Tab-separated table of C-alpha atoms and ligand atoms in Angstrom:
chain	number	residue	atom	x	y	z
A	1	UNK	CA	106.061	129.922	114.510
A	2	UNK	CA	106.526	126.034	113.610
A	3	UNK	CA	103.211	125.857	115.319
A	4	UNK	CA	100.661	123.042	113.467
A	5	UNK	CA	97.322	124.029	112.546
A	6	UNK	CA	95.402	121.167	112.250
A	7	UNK	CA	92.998	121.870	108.878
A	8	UNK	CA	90.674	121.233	106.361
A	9	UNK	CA	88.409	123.052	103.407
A	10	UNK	CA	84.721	122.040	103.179
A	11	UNK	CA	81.443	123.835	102.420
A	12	UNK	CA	78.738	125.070	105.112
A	13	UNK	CA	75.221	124.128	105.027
A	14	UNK	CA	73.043	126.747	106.069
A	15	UNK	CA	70.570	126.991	109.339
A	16	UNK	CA	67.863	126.169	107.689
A	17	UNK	CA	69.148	123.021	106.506
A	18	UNK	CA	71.036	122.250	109.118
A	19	UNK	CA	67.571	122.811	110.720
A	20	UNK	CA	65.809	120.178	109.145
A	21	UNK	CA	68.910	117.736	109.891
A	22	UNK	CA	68.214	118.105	113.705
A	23	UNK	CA	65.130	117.380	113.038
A	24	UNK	CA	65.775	114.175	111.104
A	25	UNK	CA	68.084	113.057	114.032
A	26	UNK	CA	65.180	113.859	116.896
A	27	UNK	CA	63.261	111.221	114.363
A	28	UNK	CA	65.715	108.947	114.371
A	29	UNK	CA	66.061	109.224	118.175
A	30	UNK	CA	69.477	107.638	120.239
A	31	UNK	CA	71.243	105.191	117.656
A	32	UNK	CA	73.146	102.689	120.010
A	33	UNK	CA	77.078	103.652	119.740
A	34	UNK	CA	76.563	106.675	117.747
A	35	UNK	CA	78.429	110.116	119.020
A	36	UNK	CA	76.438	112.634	116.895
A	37	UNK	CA	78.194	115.432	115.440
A	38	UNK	CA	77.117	118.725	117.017
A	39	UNK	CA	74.528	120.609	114.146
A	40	UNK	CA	76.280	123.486	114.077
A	41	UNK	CA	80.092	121.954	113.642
A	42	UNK	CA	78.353	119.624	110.574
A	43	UNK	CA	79.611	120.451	107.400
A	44	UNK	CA	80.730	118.852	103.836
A	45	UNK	CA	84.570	118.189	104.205
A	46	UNK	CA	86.171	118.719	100.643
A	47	UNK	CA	89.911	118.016	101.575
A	48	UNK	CA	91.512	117.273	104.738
A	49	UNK	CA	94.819	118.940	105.335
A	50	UNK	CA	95.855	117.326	108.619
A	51	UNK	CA	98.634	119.027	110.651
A	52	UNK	CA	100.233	121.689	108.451
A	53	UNK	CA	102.455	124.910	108.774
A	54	UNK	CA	101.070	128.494	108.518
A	55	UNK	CA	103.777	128.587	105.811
A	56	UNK	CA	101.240	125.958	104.375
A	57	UNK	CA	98.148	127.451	104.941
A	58	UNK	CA	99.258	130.920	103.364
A	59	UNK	CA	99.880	128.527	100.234
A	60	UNK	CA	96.661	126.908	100.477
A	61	UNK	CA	94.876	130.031	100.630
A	62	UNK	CA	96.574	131.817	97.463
A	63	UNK	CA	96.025	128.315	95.807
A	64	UNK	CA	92.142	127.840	96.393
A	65	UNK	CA	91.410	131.714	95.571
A	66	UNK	CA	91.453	131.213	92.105
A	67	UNK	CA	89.875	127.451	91.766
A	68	UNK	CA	86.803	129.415	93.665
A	69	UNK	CA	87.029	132.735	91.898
A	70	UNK	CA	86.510	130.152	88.464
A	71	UNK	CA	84.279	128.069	89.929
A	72	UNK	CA	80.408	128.627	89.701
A	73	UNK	CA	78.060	128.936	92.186
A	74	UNK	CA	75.512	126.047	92.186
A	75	UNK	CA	72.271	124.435	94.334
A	76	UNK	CA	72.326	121.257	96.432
A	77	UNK	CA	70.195	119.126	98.431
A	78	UNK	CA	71.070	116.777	101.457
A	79	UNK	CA	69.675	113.628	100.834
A	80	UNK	CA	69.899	109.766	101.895
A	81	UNK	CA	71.130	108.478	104.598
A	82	UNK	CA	74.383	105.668	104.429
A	83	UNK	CA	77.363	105.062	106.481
A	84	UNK	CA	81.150	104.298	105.776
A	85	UNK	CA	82.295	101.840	105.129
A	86	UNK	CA	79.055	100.161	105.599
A	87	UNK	CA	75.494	100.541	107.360
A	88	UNK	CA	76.150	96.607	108.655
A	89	UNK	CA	79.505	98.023	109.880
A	90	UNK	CA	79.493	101.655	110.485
A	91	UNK	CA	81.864	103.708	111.943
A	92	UNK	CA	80.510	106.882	110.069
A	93	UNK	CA	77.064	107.454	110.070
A	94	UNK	CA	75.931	110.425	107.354
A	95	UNK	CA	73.681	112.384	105.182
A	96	UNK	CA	74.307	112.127	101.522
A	97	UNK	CA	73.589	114.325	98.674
A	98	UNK	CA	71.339	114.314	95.482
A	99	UNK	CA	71.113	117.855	93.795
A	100	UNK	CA	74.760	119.644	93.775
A	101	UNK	CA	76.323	116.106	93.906
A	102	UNK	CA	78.373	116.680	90.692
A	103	UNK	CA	79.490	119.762	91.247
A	104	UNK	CA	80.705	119.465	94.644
A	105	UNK	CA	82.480	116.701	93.120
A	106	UNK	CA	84.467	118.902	90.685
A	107	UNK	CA	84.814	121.647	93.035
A	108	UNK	CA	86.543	119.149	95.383
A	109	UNK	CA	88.997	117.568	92.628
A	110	UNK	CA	89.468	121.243	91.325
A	111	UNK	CA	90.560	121.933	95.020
A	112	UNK	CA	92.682	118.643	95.892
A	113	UNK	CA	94.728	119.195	91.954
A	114	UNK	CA	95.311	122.789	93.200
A	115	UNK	CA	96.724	122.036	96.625
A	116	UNK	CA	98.990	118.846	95.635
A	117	UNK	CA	101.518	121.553	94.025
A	118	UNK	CA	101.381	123.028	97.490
A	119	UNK	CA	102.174	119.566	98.734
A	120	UNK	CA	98.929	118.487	99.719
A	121	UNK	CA	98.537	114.292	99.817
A	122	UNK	CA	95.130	113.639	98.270
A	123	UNK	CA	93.443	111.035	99.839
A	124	UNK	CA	93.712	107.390	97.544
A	125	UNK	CA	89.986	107.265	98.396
A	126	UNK	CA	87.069	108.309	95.881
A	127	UNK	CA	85.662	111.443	97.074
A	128	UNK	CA	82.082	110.649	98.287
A	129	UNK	CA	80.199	113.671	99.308
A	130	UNK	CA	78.597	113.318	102.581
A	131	UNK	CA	77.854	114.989	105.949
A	132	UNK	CA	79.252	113.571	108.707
A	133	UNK	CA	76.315	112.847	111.608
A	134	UNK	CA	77.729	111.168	113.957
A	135	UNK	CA	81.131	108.267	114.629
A	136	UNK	CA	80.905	105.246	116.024
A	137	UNK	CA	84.151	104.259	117.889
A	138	UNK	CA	82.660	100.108	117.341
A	139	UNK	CA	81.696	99.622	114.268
A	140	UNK	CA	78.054	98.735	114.153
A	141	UNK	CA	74.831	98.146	112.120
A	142	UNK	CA	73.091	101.085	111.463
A	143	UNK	CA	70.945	99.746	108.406
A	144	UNK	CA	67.843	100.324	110.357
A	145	UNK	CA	68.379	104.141	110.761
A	146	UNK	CA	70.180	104.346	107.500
A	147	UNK	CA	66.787	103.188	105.940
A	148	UNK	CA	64.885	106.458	107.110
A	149	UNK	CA	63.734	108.708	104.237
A	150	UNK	CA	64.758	112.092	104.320
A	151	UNK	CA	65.104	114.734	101.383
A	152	UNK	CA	65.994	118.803	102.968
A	153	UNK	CA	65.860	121.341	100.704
A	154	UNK	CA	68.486	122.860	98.219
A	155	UNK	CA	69.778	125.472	99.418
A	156	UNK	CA	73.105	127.440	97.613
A	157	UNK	CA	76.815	126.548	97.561
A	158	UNK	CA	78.208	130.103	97.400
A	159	UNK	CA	81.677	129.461	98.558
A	160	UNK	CA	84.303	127.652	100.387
A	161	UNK	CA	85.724	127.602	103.589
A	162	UNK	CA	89.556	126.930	104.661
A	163	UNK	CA	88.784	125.747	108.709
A	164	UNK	CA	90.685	125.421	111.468
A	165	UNK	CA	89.688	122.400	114.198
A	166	UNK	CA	91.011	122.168	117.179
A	167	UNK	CA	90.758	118.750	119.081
A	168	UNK	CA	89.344	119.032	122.623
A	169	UNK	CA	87.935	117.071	125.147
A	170	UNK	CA	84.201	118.440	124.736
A	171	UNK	CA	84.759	118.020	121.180
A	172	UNK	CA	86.529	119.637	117.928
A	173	UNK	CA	86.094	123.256	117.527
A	174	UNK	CA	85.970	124.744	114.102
A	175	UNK	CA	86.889	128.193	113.220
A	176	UNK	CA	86.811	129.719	109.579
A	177	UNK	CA	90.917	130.920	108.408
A	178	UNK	CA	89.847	132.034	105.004
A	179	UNK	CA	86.550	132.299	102.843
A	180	UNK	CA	86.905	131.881	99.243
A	181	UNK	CA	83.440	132.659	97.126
A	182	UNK	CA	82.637	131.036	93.892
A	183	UNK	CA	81.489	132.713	91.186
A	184	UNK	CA	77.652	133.736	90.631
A	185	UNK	CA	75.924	131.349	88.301
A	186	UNK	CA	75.400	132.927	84.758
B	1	2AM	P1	84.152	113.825	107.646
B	1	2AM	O1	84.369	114.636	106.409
B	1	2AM	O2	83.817	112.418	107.345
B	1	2AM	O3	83.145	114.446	108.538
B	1	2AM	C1	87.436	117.820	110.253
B	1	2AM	O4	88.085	116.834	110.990
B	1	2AM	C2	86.715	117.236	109.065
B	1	2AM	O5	87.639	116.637	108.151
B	1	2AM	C3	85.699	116.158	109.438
B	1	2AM	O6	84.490	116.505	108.854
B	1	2AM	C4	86.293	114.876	108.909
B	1	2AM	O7	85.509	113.804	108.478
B	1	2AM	C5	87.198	115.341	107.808
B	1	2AM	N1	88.290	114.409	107.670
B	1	2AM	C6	88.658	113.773	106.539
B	1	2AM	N2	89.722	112.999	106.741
B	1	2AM	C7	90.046	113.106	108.050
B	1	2AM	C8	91.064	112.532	108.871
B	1	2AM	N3	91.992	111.691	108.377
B	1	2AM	N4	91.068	112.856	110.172
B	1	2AM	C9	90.158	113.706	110.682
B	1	2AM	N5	89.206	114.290	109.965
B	1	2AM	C10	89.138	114.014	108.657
């Protein structure tokens, strides 16, 4: 019952995009000290949750249903490549985001205010929207690969997902605890 669920809430990208990032990594090809982020795990993290109750997560859920239900629908586009907290010392090595960007960015502080009543610890960070490729464990300069062009295409962000990841050996596995749709665009 006191079991930890270790959680987060993020948005999925669809196949087809997801599609067109595998095929941005096979042009990038092996990036020295990179551990890429399997294509179907890769997703757009809006708030981390850590280690939290299922006394927690019931909370969460009844808390994010109505920031989605009043939230709209809207269209983005993966685009750019960077890397945090630097490309000339990377540790995370991602896709960015042009169409969608400000929206995702109030659906995300819509989300964090929501959850702190919940007792959710926002992050002191700026929210910078970004899929995660691949970690580096050494930091190290990705600039070259950081300074390949790519543009997907928009595709829509429809709703919200409250995750589950479980840490193992092979690598985190995600499952989905609770969808929470936005609202169709007028
Ligand atoms: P990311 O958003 O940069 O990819 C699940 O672990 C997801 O939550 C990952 O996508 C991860 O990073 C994000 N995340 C944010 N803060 C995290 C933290 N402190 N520890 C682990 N993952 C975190």
């Amino acid at each position: 019952v006191n079991d930890l669920i270790r959680s987060f809430v993020a948005v999925e990208v669809p196949d087809a995009a997801r599609a067109q990032v595998c095929e941005l990594l096979s042009r990038l090809g092996p990036v020295p000290g990179v551990r890429w982020v399997k294509p179907d795990a890769m997703h757009l993290t809006l708030a981390f949750l850590g280690e939290v109750t299922q006394n927690f997560i019931r909370s969460a859920e009844q808390a994010l249903a109505p920031v989605a239900a009043s939230a709209q629908c809207f269209d983005a586009r993966l685009s750019g490549l960077g890397a945090f907290p630097s490309a000339h010392r990377a540790r995370v090595f991602w896709v960015g985001m042009d169409q969608g960007r400000d929206e995702l960015c109030r659906l995300q502080a819509s989300i964090v205010q929501a959850l702190v009543p919940v007792g959710f610890v926002p992050e002191s960070r700026k929210f910078s929207p970004h899929l995660t490729l691949g970690r580096l464990k050494v930091p190290a300069d990705v600039s070259s690969p950081a300074g390949v062009r790519f543009t997907g295409t928009a595709f829509a962000v429809d709703r919200v997902i409250l995750f589950r990841s479980e840490l193992r050996p092979e690598g985190p596995r995600y499952t989905r605890l609770a969808e929470f749709a936005l609202a169709p665009s007028a």
